[in-house]
Amino acid sequence: MAELQMLLEEEIPAGRSALLDSFTNLERVAEYCESNYVQSPDKQRALEETKNYTTQSLASVAYLINTLANNVLQMLDIQAYLIYSSFPFKVRFQPVLLPHSCGFA
């Protein structure tokens, strides 16, 4: 239960906040890259620098999304377990035979 509370109150909000901060930082990086390219006498070097920033930024955002998604899945798993364990009876899953699978048609 403490793990669920930590996910809900700390981990997931922190992950969301990190993504929002990343959005702001990406805007700044894009503005810098554009300005740098326009003002740079060496366009090829400026383009390579932009490619490097883009690669780093995409990797960072992918990591943040992965971390947040894992935390959300972990939260859902815990909630599903809590719901399942609170049932007064246990649900058994059995295959259902349909008429066409029994030879009836």
Coordinates of C-alpha atoms in Angstrom, one line a residue:
M1 CA 0.0 0.0 0.0
A2 CA 2.9 2.3 0.8
E3 CA 4.3 1.7 -2.7
L4 CA 1.0 2.7 -4.3
Q5 CA 0.9 5.9 -2.2
M6 CA 4.5 6.7 -3.2
L7 CA 3.6 6.2 -6.9
L8 CA 0.5 8.3 -6.7
E9 CA 1.9 11.1 -4.6
E10 CA 5.5 11.3 -5.7
E11 CA 6.8 9.2 -8.6
I12 CA 4.0 9.8 -11.2
P13 CA 3.6 13.6 -10.5
A14 CA 7.4 14.0 -10.6
G15 CA 7.6 12.1 -13.9
R16 CA 4.8 14.3 -15.3
S17 CA 6.6 17.4 -14.1
A18 CA 9.9 16.3 -15.6
L19 CA 8.1 15.8 -19.0
L20 CA 6.7 19.3 -18.7
D21 CA 10.1 20.8 -17.8
S22 CA 11.6 18.9 -20.7
F23 CA 9.1 20.5 -23.1
T24 CA 10.2 23.9 -21.9
N25 CA 13.8 23.0 -22.3
L26 CA 13.3 21.6 -25.8
E27 CA 11.8 24.9 -26.8
R28 CA 14.9 26.7 -25.6
V29 CA 17.2 24.2 -27.3
A30 CA 15.2 24.7 -30.6
E31 CA 15.5 28.4 -30.3
Y32 CA 19.2 28.2 -29.6
C33 CA 19.8 25.9 -32.5
E34 CA 17.9 28.0 -34.9
S35 CA 19.7 31.2 -33.8
N36 CA 23.0 29.4 -33.9
Y37 CA 22.5 28.1 -37.4
V38 CA 21.4 31.5 -38.7
Q39 CA 24.3 33.4 -37.2
S40 CA 27.0 30.7 -37.7
P41 CA 29.5 31.2 -40.5
D42 CA 30.1 27.4 -40.4
K43 CA 26.7 26.0 -41.3
Q44 CA 27.9 22.4 -41.4
R45 CA 29.2 22.7 -37.9
A46 CA 26.0 24.3 -36.7
L47 CA 24.0 21.6 -38.3
E48 CA 26.0 18.8 -36.7
E49 CA 25.6 20.5 -33.3
T50 CA 21.8 20.7 -33.9
K51 CA 21.8 17.0 -34.8
N52 CA 23.7 16.2 -31.5
Y53 CA 21.2 18.2 -29.4
T54 CA 18.3 16.6 -31.2
T55 CA 19.6 13.1 -30.5
Q56 CA 20.3 13.9 -26.8
S57 CA 16.9 15.5 -26.5
L58 CA 15.0 12.6 -28.0
A59 CA 16.9 10.1 -25.9
S60 CA 16.0 12.1 -22.8
V61 CA 12.4 12.4 -23.6
A62 CA 12.2 8.7 -24.4
Y63 CA 13.7 7.9 -21.1
L64 CA 11.2 10.2 -19.2
I65 CA 8.3 8.6 -21.1
N66 CA 9.5 5.1 -20.4
T67 CA 10.0 5.8 -16.7
L68 CA 6.5 7.5 -16.4
A69 CA 4.8 4.6 -18.3
N70 CA 6.5 2.0 -16.1
N71 CA 5.3 3.8 -13.0
V72 CA 1.7 4.1 -14.3
L73 CA 1.7 0.4 -15.2
Q74 CA 3.1 -0.5 -11.8
M75 CA 0.3 1.6 -10.2
L76 CA -2.4 -0.1 -12.3
D77 CA -1.0 -3.6 -11.3
I78 CA -1.1 -2.7 -7.6
Q79 CA -4.7 -1.3 -8.0
A80 CA -5.8 -4.4 -9.9
Y81 CA -4.3 -6.7 -7.2
L82 CA -6.0 -4.7 -4.5
I83 CA -9.4 -4.9 -6.2
Y84 CA -9.0 -8.6 -7.0
S85 CA -7.8 -9.4 -3.4
S86 CA -10.9 -7.6 -1.9
F87 CA -13.4 -9.8 -3.8
P88 CA -15.3 -12.0 -1.4
F89 CA -15.1 -14.8 -4.0
K90 CA -12.4 -15.6 -6.5
V91 CA -13.1 -15.5 -10.2
R92 CA -12.1 -18.5 -12.2
F93 CA -11.6 -18.2 -15.8
Q94 CA -12.7 -21.2 -17.9
P95 CA -12.9 -21.5 -21.7
V96 CA -16.4 -21.1 -23.0
L97 CA -17.4 -23.7 -25.6
L98 CA -19.4 -22.1 -28.4
P99 CA -21.9 -24.2 -30.4
H100 CA -19.7 -24.4 -33.5
S101 CA -16.7 -25.6 -31.5
C102 CA -18.7 -28.5 -30.1
G103 CA -19.9 -29.9 -33.4
F104 CA -23.3 -28.2 -33.2
A105 CA -24.1 -26.0 -36.1

